[in-house]
mmCIF file of C-alpha atoms in Angstrom:
data_model
loop_
_atom_site.group_PDB
_atom_site.id
_atom_site.type_symbol
_atom_site.label_atom_id
_atom_site.label_comp_id
_atom_site.label_asym_id
_atom_site.label_seq_id
_atom_site.Cartn_x
_atom_site.Cartn_y
_atom_site.Cartn_z
ATOM 1 C CA UNK A 957 17.465 -0.924 19.652
ATOM 2 C CA UNK A 958 21.066 -2.117 19.189
ATOM 3 C CA UNK A 959 22.395 0.998 20.902
ATOM 4 C CA UNK A 960 20.136 0.365 23.903
ATOM 5 C CA UNK A 961 21.471 -3.198 24.165
ATOM 6 C CA UNK A 962 25.057 -1.910 24.118
ATOM 7 C CA UNK A 963 24.262 0.656 26.797
ATOM 8 C CA UNK A 964 22.663 -2.059 28.944
ATOM 9 C CA UNK A 965 25.766 -4.240 28.602
ATOM 10 C CA UNK A 966 27.920 -1.269 29.678
ATOM 11 C CA UNK A 967 25.698 -0.761 32.736
ATOM 12 C CA UNK A 968 25.969 -4.434 33.722
ATOM 13 C CA UNK A 969 29.742 -4.336 33.252
ATOM 14 C CA UNK A 970 29.910 -1.155 35.325
ATOM 15 C CA UNK A 971 27.979 -2.734 38.185
ATOM 16 C CA UNK A 972 30.287 -5.747 38.097
ATOM 17 C CA UNK A 973 33.271 -3.380 38.130
ATOM 18 C CA UNK A 974 31.982 -1.498 41.169
ATOM 19 C CA UNK A 975 31.438 -4.801 42.978
ATOM 20 C CA UNK A 976 35.037 -5.797 42.226
ATOM 21 C CA UNK A 977 36.307 -2.416 43.415
ATOM 22 C CA UNK A 978 34.414 -2.781 46.692
ATOM 23 C CA UNK A 979 36.218 -6.055 47.338
ATOM 24 C CA UNK A 980 39.577 -4.544 46.540
ATOM 25 C CA UNK A 981 38.875 -1.508 48.687
ATOM 26 C CA UNK A 982 40.013 -3.049 51.940
ATOM 27 C CA UNK A 983 41.699 -1.258 54.753
ATOM 28 C CA UNK A 984 45.450 -1.446 54.713
ATOM 29 C CA UNK A 985 47.108 0.029 57.799
ATOM 30 C CA UNK A 986 43.815 1.829 58.555
ATOM 31 C CA UNK A 987 43.499 3.446 55.085
ATOM 32 C CA UNK A 988 41.316 2.610 52.077
ATOM 33 C CA UNK A 989 42.729 2.044 48.594
ATOM 34 C CA UNK A 990 42.261 5.426 46.769
ATOM 35 C CA UNK A 991 42.642 3.846 43.315
ATOM 36 C CA UNK A 992 39.729 1.482 43.888
ATOM 37 C CA UNK A 993 37.523 4.293 45.162
ATOM 38 C CA UNK A 994 38.354 6.501 42.145
ATOM 39 C CA UNK A 995 37.643 3.697 39.690
ATOM 40 C CA UNK A 996 34.322 2.867 41.407
ATOM 41 C CA UNK A 997 33.262 6.537 41.183
ATOM 42 C CA UNK A 998 34.115 6.650 37.476
ATOM 43 C CA UNK A 999 32.112 3.485 36.834
ATOM 44 C CA UNK A 1000 29.152 4.913 38.757
ATOM 45 C CA UNK A 1001 29.183 8.033 36.581
ATOM 46 C CA UNK A 1002 29.258 5.856 33.457
ATOM 47 C CA UNK A 1003 26.282 3.836 34.724
ATOM 48 C CA UNK A 1004 24.294 7.005 35.417
ATOM 49 C CA UNK A 1005 25.103 8.405 31.964
ATOM 50 C CA UNK A 1006 24.076 5.178 30.204
ATOM 51 C CA UNK A 1007 20.840 4.996 32.206
ATOM 52 C CA UNK A 1008 19.917 8.568 31.218
ATOM 53 C CA UNK A 1009 20.725 7.790 27.567
ATOM 54 C CA UNK A 1010 18.397 4.764 27.595
ATOM 55 C CA UNK A 1011 15.580 6.790 29.176
ATOM 56 C CA UNK A 1012 15.946 9.571 26.595
ATOM 57 C CA UNK A 1013 15.991 7.114 23.677
ATOM 58 C CA UNK A 1014 12.972 5.251 25.054
ATOM 59 C CA UNK A 1015 10.973 8.475 25.110
ATOM 60 C CA UNK A 1016 11.564 8.966 21.360
ATOM 61 C CA UNK A 1017 10.102 6.939 18.465
ATOM 62 C CA UNK A 1018 12.391 4.292 17.039
ATOM 63 C CA UNK A 1019 14.962 5.884 14.745
ATOM 64 C CA UNK A 1020 14.268 3.226 12.142
ATOM 65 C CA UNK A 1021 10.658 4.409 11.814
ATOM 66 C CA UNK A 1022 11.622 7.881 10.606
ATOM 67 C CA UNK A 1023 13.144 6.882 7.248
ATOM 68 C CA UNK A 1024 10.133 4.640 6.521
ATOM 69 C CA UNK A 1025 7.636 7.437 7.197
ATOM 70 C CA UNK A 1026 9.738 9.911 5.222
ATOM 71 C CA UNK A 1027 9.935 7.504 2.265
ATOM 72 C CA UNK A 1028 6.168 6.956 2.205
ATOM 73 C CA UNK A 1029 5.566 10.703 2.251
ATOM 74 C CA UNK A 1030 8.043 11.132 -0.608
ATOM 75 C CA UNK A 1031 6.356 8.433 -2.663
ATOM 76 C CA UNK A 1032 2.931 9.992 -2.045
ATOM 77 C CA UNK A 1033 4.226 13.332 -3.264
ATOM 78 C CA UNK A 1034 5.791 11.678 -6.330
ATOM 79 C CA UNK A 1035 2.465 10.045 -7.270
ATOM 80 C CA UNK A 1036 0.739 13.440 -7.128
ATOM 81 C CA UNK A 1037 3.448 15.197 -9.134
ATOM 82 C CA UNK A 1038 3.405 12.644 -11.954
ATOM 83 C CA UNK A 1039 -0.394 12.557 -12.176
ATOM 84 C CA UNK A 1040 -0.406 16.353 -12.220
ATOM 85 C CA UNK A 1041 2.161 16.479 -15.009
ATOM 86 C CA UNK A 1042 0.160 14.009 -17.080
ATOM 87 C CA UNK A 1043 -3.021 16.056 -16.676
ATOM 88 C CA UNK A 1044 -1.156 19.280 -17.412
ATOM 89 C CA UNK A 1045 -0.242 17.796 -20.806
ATOM 90 C CA UNK A 1046 -3.557 16.116 -21.602
ATOM 91 C CA UNK A 1047 -6.026 18.583 -20.074
ATOM 92 C CA UNK A 1048 -4.460 22.062 -20.209
ATOM 93 C CA UNK A 1049 -6.883 24.857 -19.450
ATOM 94 C CA UNK A 1050 -9.336 22.544 -17.654
ATOM 95 C CA UNK A 1051 -11.024 23.379 -14.342
ATOM 96 C CA UNK A 1052 -10.442 20.627 -11.798
ATOM 97 C CA UNK A 1053 -12.549 19.401 -8.926
ATOM 98 C CA UNK A 1054 -10.364 17.459 -6.502
ATOM 99 C CA UNK A 1055 -12.341 14.945 -4.468
ATOM 100 C CA UNK A 1056 -10.755 14.131 -1.133
ATOM 101 C CA UNK A 1057 -11.699 13.192 2.426
ATOM 102 C CA UNK A 1058 -13.256 15.413 5.034
ATOM 103 C CA UNK A 1059 -11.190 18.614 5.004
ATOM 104 C CA UNK A 1060 -11.414 18.691 8.811
ATOM 105 C CA UNK A 1061 -9.390 15.456 8.963
ATOM 106 C CA UNK A 1062 -5.639 15.150 8.770
ATOM 107 C CA UNK A 1063 -3.733 12.546 6.773
ATOM 108 C CA UNK A 1064 -0.036 13.218 6.034
ATOM 109 C CA UNK A 1065 0.090 10.852 3.031
ATOM 110 C CA UNK A 1066 -2.979 12.438 1.455
ATOM 111 C CA UNK A 1067 -1.571 15.893 2.145
ATOM 112 C CA UNK A 1068 1.700 14.879 0.451
ATOM 113 C CA UNK A 1069 -0.217 13.620 -2.598
ATOM 114 C CA UNK A 1070 -2.167 16.869 -2.729
ATOM 115 C CA UNK A 1071 1.025 18.926 -2.533
ATOM 116 C CA UNK A 1072 2.578 16.926 -5.361
ATOM 117 C CA UNK A 1073 -0.581 17.231 -7.445
ATOM 118 C CA UNK A 1074 -0.573 21.009 -7.107
ATOM 119 C CA UNK A 1075 3.059 21.071 -8.194
ATOM 120 C CA UNK A 1076 2.416 18.841 -11.200
ATOM 121 C CA UNK A 1077 -0.671 20.704 -12.411
ATOM 122 C CA UNK A 1078 1.220 23.981 -12.081
ATOM 123 C CA UNK A 1079 -0.440 26.797 -14.010
ATOM 124 C CA UNK A 1080 -1.803 24.521 -16.737
ATOM 125 C CA UNK A 1081 -4.831 23.177 -14.858
ATOM 126 C CA UNK A 1082 -6.863 25.351 -12.514
ATOM 127 C CA UNK A 1083 -7.937 23.789 -9.228
ATOM 128 C CA UNK A 1084 -11.440 25.220 -9.096
ATOM 129 C CA UNK A 1085 -12.599 23.285 -6.023
ATOM 130 C CA UNK A 1086 -11.481 20.786 -3.373
ATOM 131 C CA UNK A 1087 -14.376 19.013 -1.733
ATOM 132 C CA UNK A 1088 -15.502 15.756 -0.153
ATOM 133 C CA UNK A 1089 -18.543 13.494 -0.590
ATOM 134 C CA UNK A 1090 -18.241 12.634 3.086
ATOM 135 C CA UNK A 1091 -20.137 14.602 5.737
ATOM 136 C CA UNK A 1092 -18.002 16.840 7.917
ATOM 137 C CA UNK A 1093 -16.545 15.101 10.960
ATOM 138 C CA UNK A 1094 -18.154 17.720 13.195
ATOM 139 C CA UNK A 1095 -20.736 20.441 12.958
ATOM 140 C CA UNK A 1096 -18.240 23.237 13.462
ATOM 141 C CA UNK A 1097 -15.429 23.950 11.064
ATOM 142 C CA UNK A 1098 -11.960 23.225 12.399
ATOM 143 C CA UNK A 1099 -8.887 25.335 11.877
ATOM 144 C CA UNK A 1100 -5.743 23.806 10.351
ATOM 145 C CA UNK A 1101 -4.260 23.296 13.813
ATOM 146 C CA UNK A 1102 -7.414 21.534 15.001
ATOM 147 C CA UNK A 1103 -7.654 18.952 12.213
ATOM 148 C CA UNK A 1104 -8.445 15.455 13.349
ATOM 149 C CA UNK A 1105 -5.952 12.770 12.426
ATOM 150 C CA UNK A 1106 -7.229 9.966 10.225
ATOM 151 C CA UNK A 1107 -5.365 6.697 9.743
ATOM 152 C CA UNK A 1108 -5.016 4.937 6.351
ATOM 153 C CA UNK A 1109 -7.276 2.167 7.678
ATOM 154 C CA UNK A 1110 -9.952 4.680 8.669
ATOM 155 C CA UNK A 1111 -9.573 6.390 5.303
ATOM 156 C CA UNK A 1112 -10.209 3.084 3.500
ATOM 157 C CA UNK A 1113 -13.248 2.410 5.688
ATOM 158 C CA UNK A 1114 -14.694 5.832 4.929
ATOM 159 C CA UNK A 1115 -14.088 5.364 1.198
ATOM 160 C CA UNK A 1116 -16.135 2.182 1.245
ATOM 161 C CA UNK A 1117 -18.944 3.962 3.084
ATOM 162 C CA UNK A 1118 -19.319 6.648 0.436
ATOM 163 C CA UNK A 1119 -22.762 6.476 -1.100
ATOM 164 C CA UNK A 1120 -23.295 6.782 -4.836
ATOM 165 C CA UNK A 1121 -25.591 9.783 -4.512
ATOM 166 C CA UNK A 1122 -22.950 11.628 -2.454
ATOM 167 C CA UNK A 1123 -20.582 11.486 -5.419
ATOM 168 C CA UNK A 1124 -23.266 12.481 -7.921
ATOM 169 C CA UNK A 1125 -24.351 15.430 -5.793
ATOM 170 C CA UNK A 1126 -20.773 16.557 -5.328
ATOM 171 C CA UNK A 1127 -20.028 16.507 -9.069
ATOM 172 C CA UNK A 1128 -23.318 18.305 -9.815
ATOM 173 C CA UNK A 1129 -22.307 20.964 -7.315
ATOM 174 C CA UNK A 1130 -19.469 22.069 -9.603
ATOM 175 C CA UNK A 1131 -20.869 22.089 -13.181
ATOM 176 C CA UNK A 1132 -17.971 24.224 -14.441
ATOM 177 C CA UNK A 1133 -15.396 21.572 -13.511
ATOM 178 C CA UNK A 1134 -14.566 19.505 -16.601
ATOM 179 C CA UNK A 1135 -11.874 17.489 -14.817
ATOM 180 C CA UNK A 1136 -12.592 15.314 -11.778
ATOM 181 C CA UNK A 1137 -9.557 14.131 -9.796
ATOM 182 C CA UNK A 1138 -10.448 11.634 -7.080
ATOM 183 C CA UNK A 1139 -7.936 10.888 -4.340
ATOM 184 C CA UNK A 1140 -10.357 8.441 -2.708
ATOM 185 C CA UNK A 1141 -11.332 6.208 -5.628
ATOM 186 C CA UNK A 1142 -14.974 5.887 -6.711
ATOM 187 C CA UNK A 1143 -18.044 4.123 -5.293
ATOM 188 C CA UNK A 1144 -18.335 0.381 -5.901
ATOM 189 C CA UNK A 1145 -21.381 0.667 -8.140
ATOM 190 C CA UNK A 1146 -19.805 3.144 -10.566
ATOM 191 C CA UNK A 1147 -21.975 1.840 -13.401
ATOM 192 C CA UNK A 1148 -24.849 3.763 -11.813
ATOM 193 C CA UNK A 1149 -22.943 7.031 -11.500
ATOM 194 C CA UNK A 1150 -24.628 9.866 -13.337
ATOM 195 C CA UNK A 1151 -21.344 11.104 -14.799
ATOM 196 C CA UNK A 1152 -20.913 7.908 -16.832
ATOM 197 C CA UNK A 1153 -24.347 8.350 -18.372
ATOM 198 C CA UNK A 1154 -23.372 11.670 -19.951
ATOM 199 C CA UNK A 1155 -22.416 11.917 -23.608
ATOM 200 C CA UNK A 1156 -18.631 11.782 -24.194
ATOM 201 C CA UNK A 1157 -18.523 15.364 -25.493
ATOM 202 C CA UNK A 1158 -19.941 16.790 -22.265
ATOM 203 C CA UNK A 1159 -18.622 14.237 -19.777
ATOM 204 C CA UNK A 1160 -15.758 15.544 -17.590
ATOM 205 C CA UNK A 1161 -12.427 13.775 -17.645
ATOM 206 C CA UNK A 1162 -11.902 11.531 -14.642
ATOM 207 C CA UNK A 1163 -8.523 10.852 -13.030
ATOM 208 C CA UNK A 1164 -7.885 8.525 -10.103
ATOM 209 C CA UNK A 1165 -4.988 8.479 -7.661
ATOM 210 C CA UNK A 1166 -4.144 5.372 -5.598
ATOM 211 C CA UNK A 1167 -7.406 3.630 -6.433
ATOM 212 C CA UNK A 1168 -8.542 0.046 -6.836
ATOM 213 C CA UNK A 1169 -9.255 -0.308 -10.563
ATOM 214 C CA UNK A 1170 -9.866 -4.066 -10.648
ATOM 215 C CA UNK A 1171 -13.400 -3.492 -12.024
ATOM 216 C CA UNK A 1172 -12.542 -0.575 -14.307
ATOM 217 C CA UNK A 1173 -10.656 -2.083 -17.254
ATOM 218 C CA UNK A 1174 -13.460 -1.511 -19.755
ATOM 219 C CA UNK A 1175 -14.135 2.022 -18.557
ATOM 220 C CA UNK A 1176 -10.466 2.915 -18.908
ATOM 221 C CA UNK A 1177 -10.352 1.281 -22.356
ATOM 222 C CA UNK A 1178 -13.331 3.376 -23.477
ATOM 223 C CA UNK A 1179 -11.781 6.552 -22.091
ATOM 224 C CA UNK A 1180 -14.527 7.041 -19.499
ATOM 225 C CA UNK A 1181 -11.682 7.119 -16.981
ATOM 226 C CA UNK A 1182 -8.815 9.086 -18.469
ATOM 227 C CA UNK A 1183 -6.021 7.976 -16.148
ATOM 228 C CA UNK A 1184 -5.466 6.036 -12.943
ATOM 229 C CA UNK A 1185 -2.309 5.927 -10.832
ATOM 230 C CA UNK A 1186 -1.999 2.656 -8.900
ATOM 231 C CA UNK A 1187 0.677 0.906 -6.838
ATOM 232 C CA UNK A 1188 2.645 -1.622 -8.852
ATOM 233 C CA UNK A 1189 1.593 -5.157 -7.874
ATOM 234 C CA UNK A 1190 5.256 -6.226 -7.955
ATOM 235 C CA UNK A 1191 6.420 -3.396 -5.674
ATOM 236 C CA UNK A 1192 8.400 -4.660 -2.669
ATOM 237 C CA UNK A 1193 8.432 -2.191 0.276
ATOM 238 C CA UNK A 1194 11.853 -1.443 1.715
ATOM 239 C CA UNK A 1195 13.751 -2.913 -1.230
ATOM 240 C CA UNK A 1196 16.429 -0.471 -2.406
ATOM 241 C CA UNK A 1197 16.413 3.232 -1.626
ATOM 242 C CA UNK A 1198 13.997 5.790 -2.967
ATOM 243 C CA UNK A 1199 15.467 7.055 -6.280
ATOM 244 C CA UNK A 1200 16.206 10.776 -6.282
ATOM 245 C CA UNK A 1201 14.825 11.224 -9.795
ATOM 246 C CA UNK A 1202 11.033 11.691 -9.701
ATOM 247 C CA UNK A 1203 10.362 9.636 -12.828
ATOM 248 C CA UNK A 1204 12.499 6.735 -11.577
ATOM 249 C CA UNK A 1205 10.838 6.847 -8.148
ATOM 250 C CA UNK A 1206 7.415 6.789 -9.772
ATOM 251 C CA UNK A 1207 8.276 3.860 -12.047
ATOM 252 C CA UNK A 1208 9.583 1.883 -9.078
ATOM 253 C CA UNK A 1209 6.385 2.264 -7.042
ATOM 254 C CA UNK A 1210 3.500 3.081 -9.385
ATOM 255 C CA UNK A 1211 1.794 2.365 -12.682
ATOM 256 C CA UNK A 1212 -0.011 5.025 -14.680
ATOM 257 C CA UNK A 1213 -2.889 3.319 -16.482
ATOM 258 C CA UNK A 1214 -4.449 5.096 -19.472
ATOM 259 C CA UNK A 1215 -6.706 4.105 -22.394
ATOM 260 C CA UNK A 1216 -3.555 3.824 -24.508
ATOM 261 C CA UNK A 1217 -1.700 1.321 -22.308
ATOM 262 C CA UNK A 1218 -4.457 -0.491 -20.399
ATOM 263 C CA UNK A 1219 -4.182 -3.636 -22.536
ATOM 264 C CA UNK A 1220 -0.415 -3.733 -22.005
ATOM 265 C CA UNK A 1221 -0.842 -3.303 -18.241
ATOM 266 C CA UNK A 1222 -3.426 -6.104 -18.208
ATOM 267 C CA UNK A 1223 -1.041 -8.389 -20.088
ATOM 268 C CA UNK A 1224 2.022 -7.620 -17.947
ATOM 269 C CA UNK A 1225 0.150 -7.383 -14.625
ATOM 270 C CA UNK A 1226 -3.023 -9.500 -14.905
ATOM 271 C CA UNK A 1227 -3.551 -9.290 -11.130
ATOM 272 C CA UNK A 1228 -4.437 -5.595 -11.495
ATOM 273 C CA UNK A 1229 -7.781 -6.438 -13.073
ATOM 274 C CA UNK A 1230 -8.653 -9.580 -11.151
ATOM 275 C CA UNK A 1231 -12.310 -9.372 -10.107
#
């Protein structure tokens, strides 16, 4: 934006310069002043160059947007990596069902989280299935290049539309998965979910990434939800640069809530569990 303003000022100055040269370029003894004509030509070339530069820059997204998008993608990856590492330590050898949105839809932030999760789980947790409780966006399956883009707002809307029975049916579909990792939170009426009615010894572990856990304090305390990664309520976007160290970046942006620290989180960040 600033560069475009500077280029515009140069263009205005160039036009004023050409106007001045035209006044100075008067006939003297039947000849024009060659210096004035040369200067006017140079100014014209500068004006043309600045105009082209403005047009090219206008056709591109704002440069300032790129670092912001890149930072959000990095943070999303970090959240997945750290959740994956935690599960690799606490649930080694488990078979995981990852619950996500319609696989025919595209969301860069969700894809970054998924990539980080794969990295964090490594060889310690097997990803047995990746599926969605949402109906496919179209009857025909789309290739990777044909995925439909889905905005964060649309993703939130779809999450709220998920019916309880969709989740229950999806979990029942994969009886061998003893670890459920949801990237799209859980239905509002989780108290009615079949998985929470199972005995602790046969109930799969449940992990949540970037979810609203305001109504889940008791379930986390009881261990019905093993871990939840949430955005820190005191996180200020754009303040300071993204730390290069993964652990530091995670601590700056996220909280990992577990049965062991849920009371501490509630005491230090009471807004997390406001109903």
